[in-house]
Short mmCIF file of C-alpha atoms (C1' of nucleotides) in Angstrom, two decimals:
data_model
loop_
_atom_site.label_atom_id
_atom_site.label_comp_id
_atom_site.label_asym_id
_atom_site.label_seq_id
_atom_site.Cartn_x
_atom_site.Cartn_y
_atom_site.Cartn_z
CA MET A 16 -47.66 -75.10 82.83
CA THR A 17 -46.40 -78.38 84.20
CA ASP A 18 -48.22 -77.75 87.50
CA SER A 19 -51.87 -77.89 88.51
CA THR A 20 -53.74 -79.04 91.58
CA PRO A 21 -51.39 -79.93 94.27
CA LYS A 22 -54.17 -81.92 95.80
CA LEU A 23 -52.42 -85.12 96.93
CA ASP A 24 -53.90 -86.99 99.71
CA ARG A 25 -52.13 -89.82 101.52
CA TYR A 26 -53.46 -92.39 99.13
CA ASP A 27 -51.92 -90.48 96.22
CA ARG A 28 -48.67 -90.06 98.07
CA LYS A 29 -48.52 -93.66 98.76
CA ILE A 30 -49.13 -94.57 95.23
CA LEU A 31 -46.31 -92.35 94.07
CA GLN A 32 -43.86 -93.66 96.56
CA LEU A 33 -44.51 -97.25 95.66
CA LEU A 34 -44.48 -96.68 91.85
CA GLN A 35 -41.25 -94.69 92.24
CA ALA A 36 -39.72 -97.80 93.97
CA ASP A 37 -41.28 -100.37 91.52
CA ALA A 38 -43.09 -99.14 88.38
CA ARG A 39 -44.09 -102.69 87.54
CA LEU A 40 -46.49 -103.14 90.47
CA SER A 41 -49.73 -104.41 89.25
CA ASN A 42 -52.83 -102.54 90.13
CA GLN A 43 -53.88 -105.18 92.51
CA GLU A 44 -50.66 -105.26 94.38
CA LEU A 45 -50.77 -101.40 94.55
CA ALA A 46 -54.35 -101.43 95.86
CA ASP A 47 -53.47 -103.94 98.50
CA ARG A 48 -50.51 -102.05 99.65
CA ILE A 49 -52.21 -98.74 99.92
CA GLY A 50 -55.31 -100.26 101.63
CA LEU A 51 -57.84 -99.47 98.75
CA SER A 52 -59.73 -101.70 96.38
CA PRO A 53 -58.50 -101.89 92.72
CA SER A 54 -61.06 -99.55 91.18
CA PRO A 55 -60.35 -96.41 93.00
CA CYS A 56 -56.63 -97.17 92.92
CA LEU A 57 -56.63 -97.53 89.27
CA ARG A 58 -58.58 -94.30 88.84
CA ARG A 59 -56.05 -92.36 90.87
CA VAL A 60 -53.14 -93.71 88.97
CA LYS A 61 -54.84 -92.78 85.76
CA ARG A 62 -55.34 -89.35 87.12
CA LEU A 63 -51.88 -88.93 88.27
CA GLU A 64 -50.72 -89.86 84.77
CA ASP A 65 -53.20 -87.64 83.04
CA THR A 66 -52.20 -84.59 85.07
CA GLY A 67 -48.76 -85.26 84.19
CA LEU A 68 -47.59 -85.87 87.66
CA ILE A 69 -46.35 -89.30 86.65
CA GLU A 70 -44.22 -88.54 83.56
CA GLY A 71 -43.52 -92.21 82.59
CA TYR A 72 -42.12 -95.53 83.58
CA ARG A 73 -38.42 -96.33 82.91
CA ALA A 74 -36.34 -99.30 83.16
CA MET A 75 -33.02 -98.44 84.90
CA LEU A 76 -30.07 -100.15 83.51
CA ASN A 77 -26.55 -100.91 84.96
CA ALA A 78 -24.18 -98.64 83.13
CA ARG A 79 -21.12 -100.53 83.96
CA ALA A 80 -22.67 -103.84 82.67
CA LEU A 81 -23.21 -102.01 79.46
CA GLY A 82 -19.64 -100.95 79.22
CA LEU A 83 -20.19 -97.26 80.08
CA LYS A 84 -17.56 -97.08 82.58
CA LEU A 85 -16.83 -93.35 82.60
CA MET A 86 -19.05 -90.63 84.01
CA ALA A 87 -18.17 -87.16 84.00
CA PHE A 88 -19.34 -83.58 84.57
CA ILE A 89 -18.58 -80.90 82.20
CA GLN A 90 -18.76 -77.13 82.98
CA ILE A 91 -19.24 -75.11 79.80
CA SER A 92 -18.81 -71.38 79.36
CA MET A 93 -20.36 -69.46 76.40
CA ASP A 94 -18.98 -66.38 74.74
CA ARG A 95 -22.16 -64.42 74.50
CA HIS A 96 -25.42 -64.94 76.36
CA THR A 97 -27.79 -64.48 73.40
CA PRO A 98 -30.95 -66.59 72.92
CA ASP A 99 -29.83 -67.93 69.59
CA ARG A 100 -26.46 -69.01 71.06
CA PHE A 101 -28.16 -70.74 73.78
CA ASP A 102 -30.92 -72.35 71.61
CA GLN A 103 -28.41 -73.75 69.29
CA PHE A 104 -26.17 -75.19 71.90
CA GLU A 105 -29.09 -76.85 73.53
CA ALA A 106 -30.36 -78.31 70.29
CA GLN A 107 -26.99 -79.69 69.57
CA ILE A 108 -26.51 -81.14 73.00
CA ALA A 109 -29.99 -82.87 72.88
CA SER A 110 -28.73 -84.88 69.99
CA TYR A 111 -25.85 -86.46 71.83
CA PRO A 112 -27.19 -89.52 73.64
CA GLU A 113 -23.95 -89.59 75.83
CA VAL A 114 -25.10 -86.42 77.38
CA LEU A 115 -27.57 -87.52 80.10
CA GLU A 116 -28.32 -84.12 81.54
CA CYS A 117 -27.79 -80.53 80.54
CA HIS A 118 -28.37 -77.80 83.02
CA LEU A 119 -28.19 -73.98 82.63
CA ILE A 120 -26.87 -72.79 85.91
CA THR A 121 -25.78 -69.92 88.00
CA GLY A 122 -23.16 -69.64 90.64
CA HIS A 123 -19.66 -69.37 89.09
CA ASP A 124 -18.00 -68.90 85.82
CA ALA A 125 -19.75 -71.56 83.85
CA ASP A 126 -23.14 -71.25 82.06
CA TYR A 127 -24.00 -75.07 81.62
CA LEU A 128 -23.36 -78.20 83.53
CA LEU A 129 -23.50 -81.42 81.62
CA LYS A 130 -23.57 -84.95 82.99
CA VAL A 131 -22.17 -87.37 80.49
CA ILE A 132 -21.46 -91.03 80.33
CA VAL A 133 -19.12 -92.89 77.94
CA ASP A 134 -17.33 -96.10 77.58
CA ASP A 135 -13.85 -94.96 78.60
CA MET A 136 -11.37 -92.01 78.20
CA ASP A 137 -11.23 -92.45 74.39
CA GLY A 138 -15.03 -92.03 74.16
CA PHE A 139 -14.81 -88.96 76.39
CA GLN A 140 -12.05 -87.41 74.24
CA ARG A 141 -14.15 -87.92 71.27
CA LEU A 142 -17.29 -86.50 72.78
CA LEU A 143 -15.31 -83.50 74.08
CA LEU A 144 -13.21 -82.74 71.09
CA GLU A 145 -15.25 -83.75 68.11
CA LYS A 146 -18.77 -82.68 69.45
CA ILE A 147 -18.96 -80.38 72.51
CA THR A 148 -16.08 -77.95 71.81
CA ARG A 149 -17.12 -77.67 68.24
CA ILE A 150 -20.43 -76.06 69.06
CA GLU A 151 -20.52 -72.39 68.17
CA GLY A 152 -19.87 -70.11 71.14
CA VAL A 153 -18.35 -72.67 73.46
CA THR A 154 -15.32 -70.87 74.88
CA GLY A 155 -14.46 -72.72 78.06
CA VAL A 156 -14.56 -76.23 79.29
CA HIS A 157 -13.92 -77.77 82.53
CA SER A 158 -14.25 -81.50 83.16
CA SER A 159 -14.60 -83.53 86.40
CA PHE A 160 -14.60 -87.23 86.36
CA VAL A 161 -16.62 -89.37 88.61
CA LEU A 162 -14.74 -91.71 90.82
CA LYS A 163 -17.73 -93.38 92.42
CA SER A 164 -21.18 -92.42 93.15
CA PRO A 165 -22.06 -93.31 96.73
CA SER A 166 -25.71 -92.32 96.18
CA SER A 167 -27.92 -92.06 93.29
CA ARG A 168 -31.60 -91.89 93.47
CA THR A 169 -34.37 -91.36 91.00
CA ALA A 170 -37.09 -91.16 93.63
CA LEU A 171 -38.03 -87.55 94.50
CA PRO A 172 -38.83 -86.83 98.15
CA LEU A 173 -42.53 -86.82 99.12
CA MET B 11 -18.79 -107.48 90.09
CA THR B 12 -21.57 -105.86 88.52
CA ASP B 13 -20.43 -106.92 84.97
CA SER B 14 -20.47 -110.30 83.40
CA THR B 15 -21.10 -111.48 79.83
CA PRO B 16 -21.46 -108.64 77.59
CA LYS B 17 -23.29 -110.76 75.18
CA LEU B 18 -26.04 -108.61 73.89
CA ASP B 19 -27.53 -109.45 70.55
CA ARG B 20 -29.73 -107.15 68.71
CA TYR B 21 -32.97 -108.50 70.46
CA ASP B 22 -31.43 -107.79 73.88
CA ARG B 23 -30.65 -104.46 72.81
CA LYS B 24 -34.06 -103.81 71.50
CA ILE B 25 -35.67 -105.07 74.60
CA LEU B 26 -33.44 -102.64 76.70
CA GLN B 27 -34.12 -99.71 74.53
CA LEU B 28 -37.98 -100.39 74.68
CA LEU B 29 -38.13 -100.92 78.49
CA GLN B 30 -35.93 -97.77 78.89
CA ALA B 31 -38.60 -95.85 77.16
CA ASP B 32 -41.66 -97.59 78.70
CA ALA B 33 -41.17 -100.00 81.61
CA ARG B 34 -44.76 -100.98 81.57
CA LEU B 35 -44.89 -102.78 78.30
CA SER B 36 -46.38 -106.07 78.61
CA ASN B 37 -44.34 -109.10 77.46
CA GLN B 38 -46.67 -109.57 74.58
CA GLU B 39 -46.28 -105.93 73.42
CA LEU B 40 -42.60 -106.19 73.86
CA ALA B 41 -42.32 -109.45 71.80
CA ASP B 42 -44.49 -107.96 69.03
CA ARG B 43 -42.28 -104.96 68.76
CA ILE B 44 -38.89 -106.84 68.66
CA GLY B 45 -40.25 -109.46 66.25
CA LEU B 46 -40.10 -112.42 68.57
CA SER B 47 -42.79 -114.56 70.31
CA PRO B 48 -43.60 -114.06 73.93
CA SER B 49 -41.77 -117.11 75.25
CA PRO B 50 -38.25 -116.24 74.23
CA CYS B 51 -38.82 -112.63 74.83
CA LEU B 52 -39.83 -113.27 78.40
CA ARG B 53 -36.89 -115.53 78.92
CA ARG B 54 -34.55 -112.67 77.81
CA VAL B 55 -36.09 -110.09 80.01
CA LYS B 56 -35.72 -112.45 82.91
CA ARG B 57 -32.12 -113.10 82.13
CA LEU B 58 -31.42 -109.37 81.84
CA GLU B 59 -33.03 -108.85 85.33
CA ASP B 60 -31.12 -111.79 86.80
CA THR B 61 -27.77 -110.74 85.38
CA GLY B 62 -28.35 -107.16 86.91
CA LEU B 63 -28.35 -105.52 83.75
CA ILE B 64 -31.85 -104.36 84.39
CA GLU B 65 -31.70 -102.75 87.89
CA GLY B 66 -35.34 -101.94 88.22
CA TYR B 67 -38.24 -100.23 87.02
CA ARG B 68 -39.17 -96.64 88.32
CA ALA B 69 -41.97 -94.13 87.78
CA MET B 70 -40.65 -90.77 86.84
CA LEU B 71 -42.50 -87.81 88.54
CA ASN B 72 -42.79 -84.23 87.63
CA ALA B 73 -40.75 -82.42 90.26
CA ARG B 74 -42.43 -79.12 89.80
CA ALA B 75 -45.79 -80.42 90.08
CA LEU B 76 -44.76 -81.82 93.46
CA GLY B 77 -43.65 -78.35 94.41
CA LEU B 78 -40.04 -79.14 93.97
CA LYS B 79 -39.08 -75.90 92.32
CA LEU B 80 -35.43 -75.51 93.09
CA MET B 81 -32.64 -77.81 91.85
CA ALA B 82 -28.95 -77.23 92.63
CA PHE B 83 -25.54 -78.65 92.48
CA ILE B 84 -23.25 -78.32 95.48
CA GLN B 85 -19.54 -78.74 95.39
CA ILE B 86 -18.01 -80.01 98.68
CA SER B 87 -14.56 -79.79 99.91
CA MET B 88 -13.38 -81.95 102.76
CA ASP B 89 -10.53 -81.26 105.12
CA ARG B 90 -8.89 -84.61 105.14
CA HIS B 91 -9.04 -87.38 102.76
CA THR B 92 -9.24 -90.24 105.08
CA PRO B 93 -11.68 -93.24 104.59
CA ASP B 94 -13.53 -92.62 107.74
CA ARG B 95 -14.16 -89.09 106.87
CA PHE B 96 -15.57 -90.08 103.48
CA ASP B 97 -17.64 -92.93 104.88
CA GLN B 98 -19.19 -90.81 107.49
CA PHE B 99 -20.02 -88.09 104.90
CA GLU B 100 -21.51 -90.60 102.41
CA ALA B 101 -23.58 -92.29 105.23
CA GLN B 102 -24.98 -88.87 106.29
CA ILE B 103 -25.66 -87.78 102.75
CA ALA B 104 -27.49 -91.11 101.94
CA SER B 105 -29.94 -90.18 104.57
CA TYR B 106 -31.02 -86.97 103.01
CA PRO B 107 -33.78 -87.47 100.52
CA GLU B 108 -33.25 -84.22 98.98
CA VAL B 109 -29.83 -85.31 97.78
CA LEU B 110 -30.51 -86.92 94.56
CA GLU B 111 -27.01 -87.74 93.59
CA CYS B 112 -23.63 -87.66 95.37
CA HIS B 113 -20.45 -88.07 93.35
CA LEU B 114 -16.88 -88.38 94.45
CA ILE B 115 -15.01 -86.42 91.72
CA THR B 116 -11.72 -85.33 90.43
CA GLY B 117 -11.07 -82.24 88.48
CA HIS B 118 -10.82 -79.03 90.68
CA ASP B 119 -10.86 -78.07 94.17
CA ALA B 120 -13.94 -80.01 95.21
CA ASP B 121 -14.16 -83.55 96.49
CA TYR B 122 -17.89 -84.15 96.07
CA LEU B 123 -20.54 -82.96 93.71
CA LEU B 124 -24.18 -83.11 94.97
CA LYS B 125 -27.37 -82.73 93.04
CA VAL B 126 -30.23 -81.82 95.26
CA ILE B 127 -33.82 -80.85 94.82
CA VAL B 128 -35.94 -78.76 97.36
CA ASP B 129 -39.03 -76.77 97.39
CA ASP B 130 -37.51 -73.31 97.47
CA MET B 131 -34.62 -71.17 98.77
CA ASP B 132 -35.84 -71.58 102.22
CA GLY B 133 -35.65 -75.42 101.86
CA PHE B 134 -32.22 -75.08 100.33
CA GLN B 135 -31.00 -72.91 103.10
CA ARG B 136 -32.10 -75.44 105.75
CA LEU B 137 -30.53 -78.35 103.82
CA LEU B 138 -27.25 -76.46 103.50
CA LEU B 139 -26.97 -74.93 106.91
CA GLU B 140 -28.65 -77.45 109.10
CA LYS B 141 -27.51 -80.57 107.45
CA ILE B 142 -24.69 -80.46 104.82
CA THR B 143 -22.33 -77.99 106.45
CA ARG B 144 -22.77 -79.67 109.70
CA ILE B 145 -21.24 -82.97 108.63
CA GLU B 146 -17.80 -83.49 110.08
CA GLY B 147 -15.03 -82.70 107.62
CA VAL B 148 -16.88 -80.37 105.35
CA THR B 149 -14.70 -77.23 104.89
CA GLY B 150 -15.82 -75.79 101.68
CA VAL B 151 -19.36 -75.47 99.93
CA HIS B 152 -20.13 -74.03 96.57
CA SER B 153 -23.62 -73.85 95.13
CA SER B 154 -24.92 -73.53 91.68
CA PHE B 155 -28.60 -73.14 90.97
CA VAL B 156 -30.21 -74.71 88.14
CA LEU B 157 -32.12 -72.15 85.95
CA LYS B 158 -33.52 -74.74 83.64
CA SER B 159 -32.58 -78.21 82.21
CA PRO B 160 -33.00 -78.26 78.52
CA SER B 161 -32.20 -81.97 78.57
CA SER B 162 -32.48 -84.80 81.07
CA ARG B 163 -32.59 -88.38 80.03
CA THR B 164 -32.74 -91.52 82.04
CA ALA B 165 -31.94 -93.76 79.08
CA LEU B 166 -28.19 -94.86 78.67
CA PRO B 167 -27.02 -94.87 75.18
CA LEU B 168 -27.00 -98.36 73.56
"C1'" DC C 22 -65.53 -96.11 97.84
"C1'" DT C 23 -66.82 -101.06 97.75
"C1'" DT C 24 -68.03 -105.51 96.07
"C1'" DG C 25 -68.72 -109.06 92.63
"C1'" DA C 26 -68.94 -110.97 88.14
"C1'" DA C 27 -67.61 -111.09 83.26
"C1'" DA C 28 -64.65 -110.56 79.64
"C1'" DT C 29 -60.19 -109.75 78.48
"C1'" DA C 30 -55.40 -109.89 78.38
"C1'" DC C 31 -51.62 -112.07 80.49
"C1'" DA C 32 -47.42 -114.91 81.91
"C1'" DT C 33 -45.70 -119.41 81.80
"C1'" DG C 34 -44.77 -124.21 80.81
"C1'" DC C 35 -44.44 -127.92 77.36
"C1'" DG C 36 -43.91 -130.25 73.00
"C1'" DG C 37 -42.28 -129.73 68.42
"C1'" DC C 38 -39.27 -127.62 65.13
"C1'" DG D 12 -31.96 -121.45 69.94
"C1'" DC D 13 -37.11 -120.41 68.26
"C1'" DC D 14 -42.32 -121.00 67.76
"C1'" DG D 15 -47.33 -121.78 69.06
"C1'" DC D 16 -50.57 -123.60 71.72
"C1'" DA D 17 -52.82 -124.55 76.16
"C1'" DT D 18 -53.61 -123.64 80.82
"C1'" DG D 19 -54.29 -121.27 84.76
"C1'" DT D 20 -53.82 -116.75 86.74
"C1'" DA D 21 -54.23 -111.82 87.00
"C1'" DT D 22 -56.21 -107.71 85.43
"C1'" DT D 23 -59.43 -104.32 83.83
"C1'" DT D 24 -63.97 -102.89 83.41
"C1'" DC D 25 -68.54 -102.62 84.52
"C1'" DA D 26 -72.47 -102.92 87.10
"C1'" DA D 27 -75.10 -102.12 91.50
"C1'" DG D 28 -75.15 -100.90 96.58
#
DNA sequence: CTTGAAATACATGCGGC
DNA sequence: GCCGCATGTATTTCAAG
């Protein structure tokens, strides 16, 4: 589905690396740095966008400067593992902007792992008690608070 | 440190929202959409960049299309909680591009939570056995594999 | 793929409001 | 603080080699 031709030569890889680091590079800059002229460079970027390899360009914001001082991971257990339970849970979760990530996982007693970000403990409490634990089928919840994040990349390894 | 004046009016918020969705918007487009002329719009963007509220602009890539088919979370326990142990661990971890995130957490028996991405189980095994478990002080490791990620945002809630 | 030229769109600074 | 214009620059898009 999301895949296709894994035909990436060194120019494509270079393009991806550079755009992962700075999405606002102009085509000229990009062409210069990969050692190609602007025309083929732009064609490659367009192709990478069209094939879905580049999914988009995002500004990364400083969470703390926005007052989002509390990050946490929440492990969720569900009562039954039926498709409708899961679908409903996922739909609800998708509507909460505080939930940055939701992963269905294997490994221990939990079914989902959520990464959330809120202003403070009060915001966390509201998210947990008024939203997450009220979703049908949620039986267990276990929270871990983030003290610090020594590393956090958006760039995938090439 | 990273904070400062939380003085964000509706224009600033709009700018942040739009750039979070599409970092490649031109200043003109941006100005149009927030209902301001290009000059003050650009001034605001620059200010948001200078104050560190906007940390950068990144291209988001499709991991699966790059052959990165296995994502996992790894919980790490350390033998002793001394600064040098932690510093050394964090420095090592920072040098592994497969580790997308490393969080120092509270909550259960683990000290760190890592989010990693690799090609397949073989790549995971190598990362775990040849790199992570060899770091001094690592005593416990518990892995959870991601089956699917129904939601994954980069945009922070405004 | 490259070069080069034309047309377009852009960022930026200044005066006026 | 904002606007709108003017200017110089950068960018895209074609053509042809």
